Coordinates of N, CA and C in Angstrom, one line a residue:
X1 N 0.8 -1.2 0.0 CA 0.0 0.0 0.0 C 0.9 1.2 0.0
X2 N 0.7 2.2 -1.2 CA 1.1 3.4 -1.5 C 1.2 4.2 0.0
X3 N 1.8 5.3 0.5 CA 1.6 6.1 2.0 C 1.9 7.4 1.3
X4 N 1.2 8.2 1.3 CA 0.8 9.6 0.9 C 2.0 10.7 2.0
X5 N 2.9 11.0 2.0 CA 3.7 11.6 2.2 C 3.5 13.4 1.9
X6 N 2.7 14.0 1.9 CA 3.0 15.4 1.0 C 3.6 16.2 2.4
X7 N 4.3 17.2 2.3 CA 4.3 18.0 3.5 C 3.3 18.7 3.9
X8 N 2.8 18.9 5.2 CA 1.9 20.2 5.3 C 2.6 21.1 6.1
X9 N 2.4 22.0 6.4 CA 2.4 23.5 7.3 C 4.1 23.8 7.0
X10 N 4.8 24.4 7.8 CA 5.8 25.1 7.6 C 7.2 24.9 8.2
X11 N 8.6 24.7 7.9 CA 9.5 24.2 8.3 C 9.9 24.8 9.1
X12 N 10.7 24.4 9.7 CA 11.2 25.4 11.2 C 12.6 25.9 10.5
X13 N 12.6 25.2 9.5 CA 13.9 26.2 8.9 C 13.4 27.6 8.2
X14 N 12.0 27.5 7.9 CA 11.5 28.8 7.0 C 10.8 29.8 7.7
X15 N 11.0 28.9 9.0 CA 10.4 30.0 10.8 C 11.4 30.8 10.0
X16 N 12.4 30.2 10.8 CA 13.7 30.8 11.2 C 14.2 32.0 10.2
X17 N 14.1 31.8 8.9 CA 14.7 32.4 8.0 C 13.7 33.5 7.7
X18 N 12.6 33.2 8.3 CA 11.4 34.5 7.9 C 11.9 35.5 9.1
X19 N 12.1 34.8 10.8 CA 12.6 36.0 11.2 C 13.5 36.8 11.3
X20 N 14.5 36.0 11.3 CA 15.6 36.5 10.7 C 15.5 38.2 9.9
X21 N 14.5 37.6 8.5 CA 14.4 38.5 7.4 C 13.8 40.0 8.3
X22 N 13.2 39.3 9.0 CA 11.9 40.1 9.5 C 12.8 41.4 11.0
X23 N 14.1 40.5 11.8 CA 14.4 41.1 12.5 C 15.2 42.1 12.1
X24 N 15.9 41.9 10.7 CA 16.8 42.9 10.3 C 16.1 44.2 9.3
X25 N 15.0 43.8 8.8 CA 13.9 45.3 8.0 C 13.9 45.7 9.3
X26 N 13.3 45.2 10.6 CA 12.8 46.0 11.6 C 13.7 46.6 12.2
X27 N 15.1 46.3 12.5 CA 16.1 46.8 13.1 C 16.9 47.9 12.2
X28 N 16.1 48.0 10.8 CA 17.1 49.1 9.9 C 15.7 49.9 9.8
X29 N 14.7 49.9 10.3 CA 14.1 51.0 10.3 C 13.9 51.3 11.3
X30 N 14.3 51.3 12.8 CA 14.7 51.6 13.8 C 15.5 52.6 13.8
X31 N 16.9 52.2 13.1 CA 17.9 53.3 12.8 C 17.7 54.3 12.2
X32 N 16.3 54.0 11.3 CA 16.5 55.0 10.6 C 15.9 56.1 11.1
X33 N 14.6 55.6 11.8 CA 14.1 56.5 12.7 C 14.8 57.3 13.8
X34 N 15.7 56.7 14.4 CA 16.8 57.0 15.1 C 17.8 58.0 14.6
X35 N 17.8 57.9 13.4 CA 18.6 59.5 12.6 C 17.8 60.0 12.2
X36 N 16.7 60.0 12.0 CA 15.6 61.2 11.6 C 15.3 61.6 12.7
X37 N 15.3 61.2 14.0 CA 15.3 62.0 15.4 C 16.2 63.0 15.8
X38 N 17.7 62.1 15.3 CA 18.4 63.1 15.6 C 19.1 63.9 15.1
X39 N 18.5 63.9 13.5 CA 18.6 65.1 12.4 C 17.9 66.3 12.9
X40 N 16.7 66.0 13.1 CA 15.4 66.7 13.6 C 15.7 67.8 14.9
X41 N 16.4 67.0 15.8 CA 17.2 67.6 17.0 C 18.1 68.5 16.8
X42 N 19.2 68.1 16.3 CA 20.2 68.9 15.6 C 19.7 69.9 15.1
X43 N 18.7 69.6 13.9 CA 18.3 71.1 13.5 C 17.5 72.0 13.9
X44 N 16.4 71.3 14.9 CA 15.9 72.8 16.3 C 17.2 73.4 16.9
X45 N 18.4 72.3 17.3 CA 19.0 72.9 18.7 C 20.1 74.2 17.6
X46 N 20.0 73.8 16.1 CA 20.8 75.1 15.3 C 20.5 76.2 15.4
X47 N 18.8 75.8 15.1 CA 17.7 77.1 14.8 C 17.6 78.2 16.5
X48 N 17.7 77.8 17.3 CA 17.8 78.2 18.4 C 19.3 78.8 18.6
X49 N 19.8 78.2 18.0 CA 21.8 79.0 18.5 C 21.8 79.5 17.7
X50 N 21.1 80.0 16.6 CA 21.2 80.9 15.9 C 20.1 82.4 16.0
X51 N 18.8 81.8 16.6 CA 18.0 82.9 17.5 C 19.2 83.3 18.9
X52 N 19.5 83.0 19.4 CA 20.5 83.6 20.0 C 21.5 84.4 19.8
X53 N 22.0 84.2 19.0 CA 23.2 84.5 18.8 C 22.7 86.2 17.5
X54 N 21.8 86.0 16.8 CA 21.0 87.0 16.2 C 20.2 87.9 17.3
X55 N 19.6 87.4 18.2 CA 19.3 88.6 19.6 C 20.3 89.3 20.2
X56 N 22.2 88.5 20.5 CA 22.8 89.2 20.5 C 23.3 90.5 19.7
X57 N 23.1 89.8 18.6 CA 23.3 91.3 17.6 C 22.8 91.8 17.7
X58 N 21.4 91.6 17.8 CA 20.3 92.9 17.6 C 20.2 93.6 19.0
X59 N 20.6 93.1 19.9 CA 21.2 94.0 21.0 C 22.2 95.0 21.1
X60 N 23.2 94.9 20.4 CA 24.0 95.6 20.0 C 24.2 96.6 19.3
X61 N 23.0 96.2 18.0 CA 22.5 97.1 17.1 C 21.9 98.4 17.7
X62 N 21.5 97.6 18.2 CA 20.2 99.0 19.5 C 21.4 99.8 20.2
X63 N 22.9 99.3 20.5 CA 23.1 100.2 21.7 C 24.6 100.2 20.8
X64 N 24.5 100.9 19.7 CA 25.9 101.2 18.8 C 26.9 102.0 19.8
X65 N 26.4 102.6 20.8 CA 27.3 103.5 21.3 C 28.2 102.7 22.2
X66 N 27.2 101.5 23.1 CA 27.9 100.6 23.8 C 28.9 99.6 23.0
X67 N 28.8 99.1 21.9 CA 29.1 98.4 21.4 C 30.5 99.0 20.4
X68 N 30.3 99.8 20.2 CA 31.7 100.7 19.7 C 33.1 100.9 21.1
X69 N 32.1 101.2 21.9 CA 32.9 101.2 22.9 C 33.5 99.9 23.6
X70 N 33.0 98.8 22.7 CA 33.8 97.6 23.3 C 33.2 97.1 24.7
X71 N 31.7 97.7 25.0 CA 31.3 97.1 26.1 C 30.2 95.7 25.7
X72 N 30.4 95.0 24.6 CA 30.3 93.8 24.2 C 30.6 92.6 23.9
X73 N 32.0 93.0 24.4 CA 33.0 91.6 24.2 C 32.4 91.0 26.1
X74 N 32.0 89.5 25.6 CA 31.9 88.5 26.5 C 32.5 87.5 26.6
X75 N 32.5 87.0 28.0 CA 33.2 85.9 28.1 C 32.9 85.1 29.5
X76 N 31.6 84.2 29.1 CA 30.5 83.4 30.0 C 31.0 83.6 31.2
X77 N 32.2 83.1 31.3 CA 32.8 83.2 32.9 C 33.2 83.9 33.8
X78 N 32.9 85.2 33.1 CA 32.9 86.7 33.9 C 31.0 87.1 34.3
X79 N 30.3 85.9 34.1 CA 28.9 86.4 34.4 C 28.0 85.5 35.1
X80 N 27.9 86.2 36.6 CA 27.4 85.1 37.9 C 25.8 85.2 37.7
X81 N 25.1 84.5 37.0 CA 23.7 84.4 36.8 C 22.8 84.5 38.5
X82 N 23.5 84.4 39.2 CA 23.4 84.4 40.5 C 23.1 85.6 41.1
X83 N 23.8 87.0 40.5 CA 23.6 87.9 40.5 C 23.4 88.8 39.6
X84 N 22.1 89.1 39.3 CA 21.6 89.8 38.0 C 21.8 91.6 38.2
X85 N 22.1 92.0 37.4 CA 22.8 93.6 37.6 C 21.6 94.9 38.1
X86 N 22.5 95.7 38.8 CA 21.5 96.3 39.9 C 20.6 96.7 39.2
X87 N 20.4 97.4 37.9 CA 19.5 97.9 37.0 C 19.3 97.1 35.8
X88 N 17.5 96.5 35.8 CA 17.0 95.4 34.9 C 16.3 96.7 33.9
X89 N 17.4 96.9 33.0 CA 16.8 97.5 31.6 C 15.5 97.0 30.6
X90 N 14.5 96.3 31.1 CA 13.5 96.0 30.6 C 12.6 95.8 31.7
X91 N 11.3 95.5 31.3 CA 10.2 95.1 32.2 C 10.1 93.9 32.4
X92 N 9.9 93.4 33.4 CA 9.8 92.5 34.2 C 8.9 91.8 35.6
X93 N 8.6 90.9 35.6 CA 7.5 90.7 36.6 C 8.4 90.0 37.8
X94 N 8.1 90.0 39.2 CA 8.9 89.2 40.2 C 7.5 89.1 41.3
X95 N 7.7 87.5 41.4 CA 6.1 87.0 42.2 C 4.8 88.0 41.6
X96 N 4.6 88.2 40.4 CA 3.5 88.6 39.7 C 3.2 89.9 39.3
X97 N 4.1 90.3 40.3 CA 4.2 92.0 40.5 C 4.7 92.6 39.2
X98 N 4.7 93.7 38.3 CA 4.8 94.2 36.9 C 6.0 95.5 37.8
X99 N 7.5 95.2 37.4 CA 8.1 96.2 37.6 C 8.3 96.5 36.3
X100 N 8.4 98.2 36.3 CA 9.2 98.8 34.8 C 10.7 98.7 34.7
X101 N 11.0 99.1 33.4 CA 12.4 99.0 32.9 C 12.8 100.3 34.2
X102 N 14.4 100.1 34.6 CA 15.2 101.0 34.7 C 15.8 101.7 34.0
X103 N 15.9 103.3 34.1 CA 16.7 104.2 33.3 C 18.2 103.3 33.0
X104 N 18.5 102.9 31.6 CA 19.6 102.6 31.5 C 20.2 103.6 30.6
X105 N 20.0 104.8 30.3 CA 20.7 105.4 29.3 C 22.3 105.6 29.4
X106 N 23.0 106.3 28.5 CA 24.1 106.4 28.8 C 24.5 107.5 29.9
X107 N 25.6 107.5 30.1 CA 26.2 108.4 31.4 C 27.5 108.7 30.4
X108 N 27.8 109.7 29.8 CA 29.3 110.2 29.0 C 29.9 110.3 30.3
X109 N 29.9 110.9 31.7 CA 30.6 110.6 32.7 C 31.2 109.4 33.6
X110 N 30.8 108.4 33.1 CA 31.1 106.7 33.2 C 31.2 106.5 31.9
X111 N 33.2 106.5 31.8 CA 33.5 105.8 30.5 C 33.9 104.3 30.6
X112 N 33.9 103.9 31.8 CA 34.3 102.4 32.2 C 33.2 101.5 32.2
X113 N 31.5 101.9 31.9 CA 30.5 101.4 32.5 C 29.7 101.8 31.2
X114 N 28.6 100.2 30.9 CA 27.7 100.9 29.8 C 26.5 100.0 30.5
X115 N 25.3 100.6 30.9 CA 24.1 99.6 31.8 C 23.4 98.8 31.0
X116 N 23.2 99.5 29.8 CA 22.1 98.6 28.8 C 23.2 97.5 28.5
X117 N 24.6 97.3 28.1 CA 25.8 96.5 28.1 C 25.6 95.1 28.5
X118 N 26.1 95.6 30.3 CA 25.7 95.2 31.5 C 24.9 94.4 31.6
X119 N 23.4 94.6 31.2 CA 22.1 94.0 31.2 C 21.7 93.0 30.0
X120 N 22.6 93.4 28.9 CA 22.5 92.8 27.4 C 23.1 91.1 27.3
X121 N 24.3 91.5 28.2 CA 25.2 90.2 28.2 C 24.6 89.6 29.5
X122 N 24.3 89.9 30.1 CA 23.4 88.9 31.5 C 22.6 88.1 31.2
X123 N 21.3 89.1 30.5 CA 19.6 88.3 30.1 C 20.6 87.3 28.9
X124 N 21.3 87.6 28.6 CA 21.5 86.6 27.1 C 21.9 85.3 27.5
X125 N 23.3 85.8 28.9 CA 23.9 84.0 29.0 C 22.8 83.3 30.1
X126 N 22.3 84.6 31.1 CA 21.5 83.6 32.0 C 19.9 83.8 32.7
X127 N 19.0 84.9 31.3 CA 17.8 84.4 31.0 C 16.9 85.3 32.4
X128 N 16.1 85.7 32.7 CA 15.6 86.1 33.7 C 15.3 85.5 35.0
X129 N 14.6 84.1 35.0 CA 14.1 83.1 35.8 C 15.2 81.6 35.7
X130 N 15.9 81.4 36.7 CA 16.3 79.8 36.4 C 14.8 78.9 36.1
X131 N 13.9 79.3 37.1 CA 12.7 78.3 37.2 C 11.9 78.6 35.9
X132 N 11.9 79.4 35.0 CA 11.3 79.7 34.2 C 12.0 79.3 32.6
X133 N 11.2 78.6 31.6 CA 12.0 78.7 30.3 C 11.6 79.7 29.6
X134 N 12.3 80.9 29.4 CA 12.0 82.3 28.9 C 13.3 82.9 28.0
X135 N 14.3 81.4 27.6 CA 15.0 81.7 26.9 C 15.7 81.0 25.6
X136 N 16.0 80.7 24.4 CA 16.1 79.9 24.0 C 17.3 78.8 24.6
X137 N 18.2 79.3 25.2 CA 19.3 78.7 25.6 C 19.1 77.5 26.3
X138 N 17.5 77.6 27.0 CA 16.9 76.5 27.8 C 16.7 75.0 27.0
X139 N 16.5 75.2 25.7 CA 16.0 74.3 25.3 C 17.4 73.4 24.5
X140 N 18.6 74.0 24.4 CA 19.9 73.2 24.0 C 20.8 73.2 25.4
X141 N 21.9 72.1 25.0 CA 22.4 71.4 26.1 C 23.9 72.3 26.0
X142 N 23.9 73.1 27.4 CA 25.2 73.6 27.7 C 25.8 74.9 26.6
X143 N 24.7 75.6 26.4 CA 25.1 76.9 25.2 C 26.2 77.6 26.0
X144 N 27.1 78.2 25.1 CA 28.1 79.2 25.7 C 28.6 79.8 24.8
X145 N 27.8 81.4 25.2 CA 27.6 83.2 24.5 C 29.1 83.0 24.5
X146 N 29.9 83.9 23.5 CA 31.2 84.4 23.6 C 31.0 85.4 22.7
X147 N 31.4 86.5 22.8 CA 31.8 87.6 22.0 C 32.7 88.4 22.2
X148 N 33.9 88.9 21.3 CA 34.9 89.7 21.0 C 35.5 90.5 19.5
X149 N 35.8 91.4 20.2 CA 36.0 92.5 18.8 C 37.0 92.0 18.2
X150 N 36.8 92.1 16.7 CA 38.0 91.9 16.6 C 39.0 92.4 15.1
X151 N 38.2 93.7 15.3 CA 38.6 95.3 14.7 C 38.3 96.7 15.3
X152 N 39.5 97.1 15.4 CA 39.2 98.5 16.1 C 39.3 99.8 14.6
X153 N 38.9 100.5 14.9 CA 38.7 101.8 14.0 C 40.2 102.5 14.8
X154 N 40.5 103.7 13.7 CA 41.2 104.6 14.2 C 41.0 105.8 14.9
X155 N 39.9 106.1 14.9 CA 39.3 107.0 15.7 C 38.6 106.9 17.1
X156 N 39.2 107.5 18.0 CA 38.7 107.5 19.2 C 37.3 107.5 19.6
X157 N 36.9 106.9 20.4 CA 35.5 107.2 20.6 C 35.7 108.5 22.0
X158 N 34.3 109.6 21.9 CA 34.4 110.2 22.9 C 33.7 109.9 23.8
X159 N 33.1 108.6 23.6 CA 32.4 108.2 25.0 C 33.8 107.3 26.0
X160 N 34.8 106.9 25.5 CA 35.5 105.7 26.1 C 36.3 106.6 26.0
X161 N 37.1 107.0 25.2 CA 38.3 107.4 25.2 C 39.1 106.9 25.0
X162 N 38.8 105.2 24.3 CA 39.7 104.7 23.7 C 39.5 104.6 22.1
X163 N 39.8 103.3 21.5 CA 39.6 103.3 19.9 C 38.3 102.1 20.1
X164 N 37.4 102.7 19.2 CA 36.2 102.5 18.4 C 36.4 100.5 18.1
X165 N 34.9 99.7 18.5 CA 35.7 98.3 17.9 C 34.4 98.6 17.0
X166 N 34.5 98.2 15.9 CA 33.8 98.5 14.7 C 33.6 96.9 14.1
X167 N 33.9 95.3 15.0 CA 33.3 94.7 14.3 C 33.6 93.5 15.5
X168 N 32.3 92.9 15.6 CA 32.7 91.4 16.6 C 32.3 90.3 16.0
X169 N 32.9 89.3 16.8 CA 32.9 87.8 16.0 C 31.6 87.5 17.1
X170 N 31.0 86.7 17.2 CA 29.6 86.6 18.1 C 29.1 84.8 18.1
X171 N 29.9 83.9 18.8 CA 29.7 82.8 18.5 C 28.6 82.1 19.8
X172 N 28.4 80.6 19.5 CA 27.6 79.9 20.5 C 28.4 78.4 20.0
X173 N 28.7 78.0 21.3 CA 29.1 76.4 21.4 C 28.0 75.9 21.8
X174 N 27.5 74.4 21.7 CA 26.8 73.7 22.8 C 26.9 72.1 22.2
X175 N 26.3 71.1 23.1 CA 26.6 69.8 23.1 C 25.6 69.5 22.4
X176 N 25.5 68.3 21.7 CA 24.5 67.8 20.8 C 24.5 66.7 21.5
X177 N 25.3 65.9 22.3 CA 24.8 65.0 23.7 C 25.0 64.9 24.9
X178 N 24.4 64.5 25.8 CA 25.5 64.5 27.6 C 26.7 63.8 27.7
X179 N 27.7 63.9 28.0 CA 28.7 63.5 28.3 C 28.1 61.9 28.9
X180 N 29.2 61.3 28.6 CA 29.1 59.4 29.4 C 30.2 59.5 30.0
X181 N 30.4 58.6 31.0 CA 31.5 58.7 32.0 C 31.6 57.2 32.1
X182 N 32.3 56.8 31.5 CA 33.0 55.1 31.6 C 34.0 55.2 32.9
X183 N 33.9 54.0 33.4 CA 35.0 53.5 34.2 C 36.1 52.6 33.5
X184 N 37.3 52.8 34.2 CA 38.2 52.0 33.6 C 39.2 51.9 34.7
X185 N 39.8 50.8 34.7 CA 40.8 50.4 35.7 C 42.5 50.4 35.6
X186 N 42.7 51.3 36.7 CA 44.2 51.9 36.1 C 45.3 50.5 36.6
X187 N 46.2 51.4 37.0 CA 47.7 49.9 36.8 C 47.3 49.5 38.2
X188 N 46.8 50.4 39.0 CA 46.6 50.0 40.6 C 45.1 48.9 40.9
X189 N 44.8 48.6 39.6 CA 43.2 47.8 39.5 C 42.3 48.9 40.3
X190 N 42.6 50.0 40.3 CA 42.1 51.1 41.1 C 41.0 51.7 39.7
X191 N 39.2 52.1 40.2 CA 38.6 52.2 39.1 C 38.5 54.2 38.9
X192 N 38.5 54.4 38.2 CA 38.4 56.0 37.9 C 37.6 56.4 36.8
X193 N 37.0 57.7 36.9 CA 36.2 57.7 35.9 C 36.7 58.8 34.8
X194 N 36.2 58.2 33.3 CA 37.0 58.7 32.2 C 35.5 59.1 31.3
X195 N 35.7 60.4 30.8 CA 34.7 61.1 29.8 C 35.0 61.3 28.9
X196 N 34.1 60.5 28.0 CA 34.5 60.2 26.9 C 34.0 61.6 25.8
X197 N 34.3 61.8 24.6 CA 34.7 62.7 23.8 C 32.7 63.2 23.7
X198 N 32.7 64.2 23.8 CA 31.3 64.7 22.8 C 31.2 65.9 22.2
X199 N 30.1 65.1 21.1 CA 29.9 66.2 19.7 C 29.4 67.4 20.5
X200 N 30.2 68.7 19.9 CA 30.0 70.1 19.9 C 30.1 70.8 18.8
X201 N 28.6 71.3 18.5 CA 28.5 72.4 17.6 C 29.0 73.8 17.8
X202 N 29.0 74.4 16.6 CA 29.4 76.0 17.0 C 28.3 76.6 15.4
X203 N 27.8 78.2 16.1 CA 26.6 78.8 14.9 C 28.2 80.2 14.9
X204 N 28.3 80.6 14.6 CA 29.2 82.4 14.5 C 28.4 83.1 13.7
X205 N 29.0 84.3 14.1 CA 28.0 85.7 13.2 C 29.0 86.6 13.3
X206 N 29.7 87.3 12.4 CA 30.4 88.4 12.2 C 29.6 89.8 11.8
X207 N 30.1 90.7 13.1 CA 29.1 91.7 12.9 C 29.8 93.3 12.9
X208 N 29.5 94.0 11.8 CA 30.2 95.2 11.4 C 29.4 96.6 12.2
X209 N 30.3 97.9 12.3 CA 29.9 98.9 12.9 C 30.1 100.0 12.1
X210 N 29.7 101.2 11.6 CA 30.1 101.7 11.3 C 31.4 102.8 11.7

């Protein structure tokens, strides 16, 4: 008697090979999603260091007199967000209350001192409120304002008394990830921790005076 042999249902070799197929489409469009995230990121946290870094100028624009005088060159580490300068040249609210701007005008009798300056480079690197996001700086990791002249004119200014800077470089660094901190074990089998390398962007703006 004949015995009917046909196969039915499915091999466990053709399991196998389906998921296989199946784990690697799914794992490459994972990735891919995973770089369109963090294309996506990259290009908000640009568009932001570059609203910054364009609010600085246009701060400066407003106060050519301060800005010739060289009272725009910054340098983050000279600015204790901790203490915001005695005169807040705009309006501002504190526990709900609406205070006005303070007189920041110029003083030609303070050639060492410019208030709107003062106030320009503060609100920029450290924003009004810690508890509050009211700045773009909040929304990228580790921004850091720098600005320096880096042409003087020949002519004196009569507000300073020195020479005129007639053009600054106006940059923004920040991290595109958090730092990882691996351990690793030195000659003493003793463990210490090592930080590893991370990406840092930079936006620049070169900005001219007359």
């Amino acid at each position: 008697m004949l015995l009917n042999k046909n196969q039915l249902g499915i091999a466990m070799i053709e399991v196998m090979v389906t998921v296989l197929i199946v784990t690697i489409a799914v794992s490459g469009m994972g990735l891919m999603l995973l770089r369109g995230i963090q294309a996506t990121q990259d290009s908000s946290q640009k568009s932001q260091a570059m609203w910054i870094v364009e609010d600085y100028v246009g701060r400066m624009r407003a106060n050519q007199a301060g800005a010739r005088g060289g009272f725009y060159a910054l340098n983050p580490e000279d600015i204790d967000c901790e203490a915001p300068p005695t005169q807040l040249c705009a309006e501002t609210y504190e526990d709900g209350i609406h205070k006005g701007a303070d007189d920041c005008s110029i003083d030609e009798a303070i050639q060492d001192k410019n208030k709107m300056a003062t106030f320009d480079k503060w609100i920029s690197t450290c924003g009004l409120s810690p508890s509050i996001y009211d700045s773009p700086s909040d929304f990228i990791l580790n921004p850091r304002l720098t600005s320096r002249c880096t042409k003087e004119s020949d002519r004196t200014s009569n507000y300073t008394g020195n020479k005129d800077c007639i053009q600054y470089s106006v940059s923004l660094k920040w991290q595109t990830r958090l730092k990882q901190v691996a351990k690793e074990e030195d000659d003493d089998d003793e463990e210490k921790e090592k930080e590893k390398d991370t990406n840092v962007s930079e936006y620049t703006m070169v900005v001219r005076f007359n």
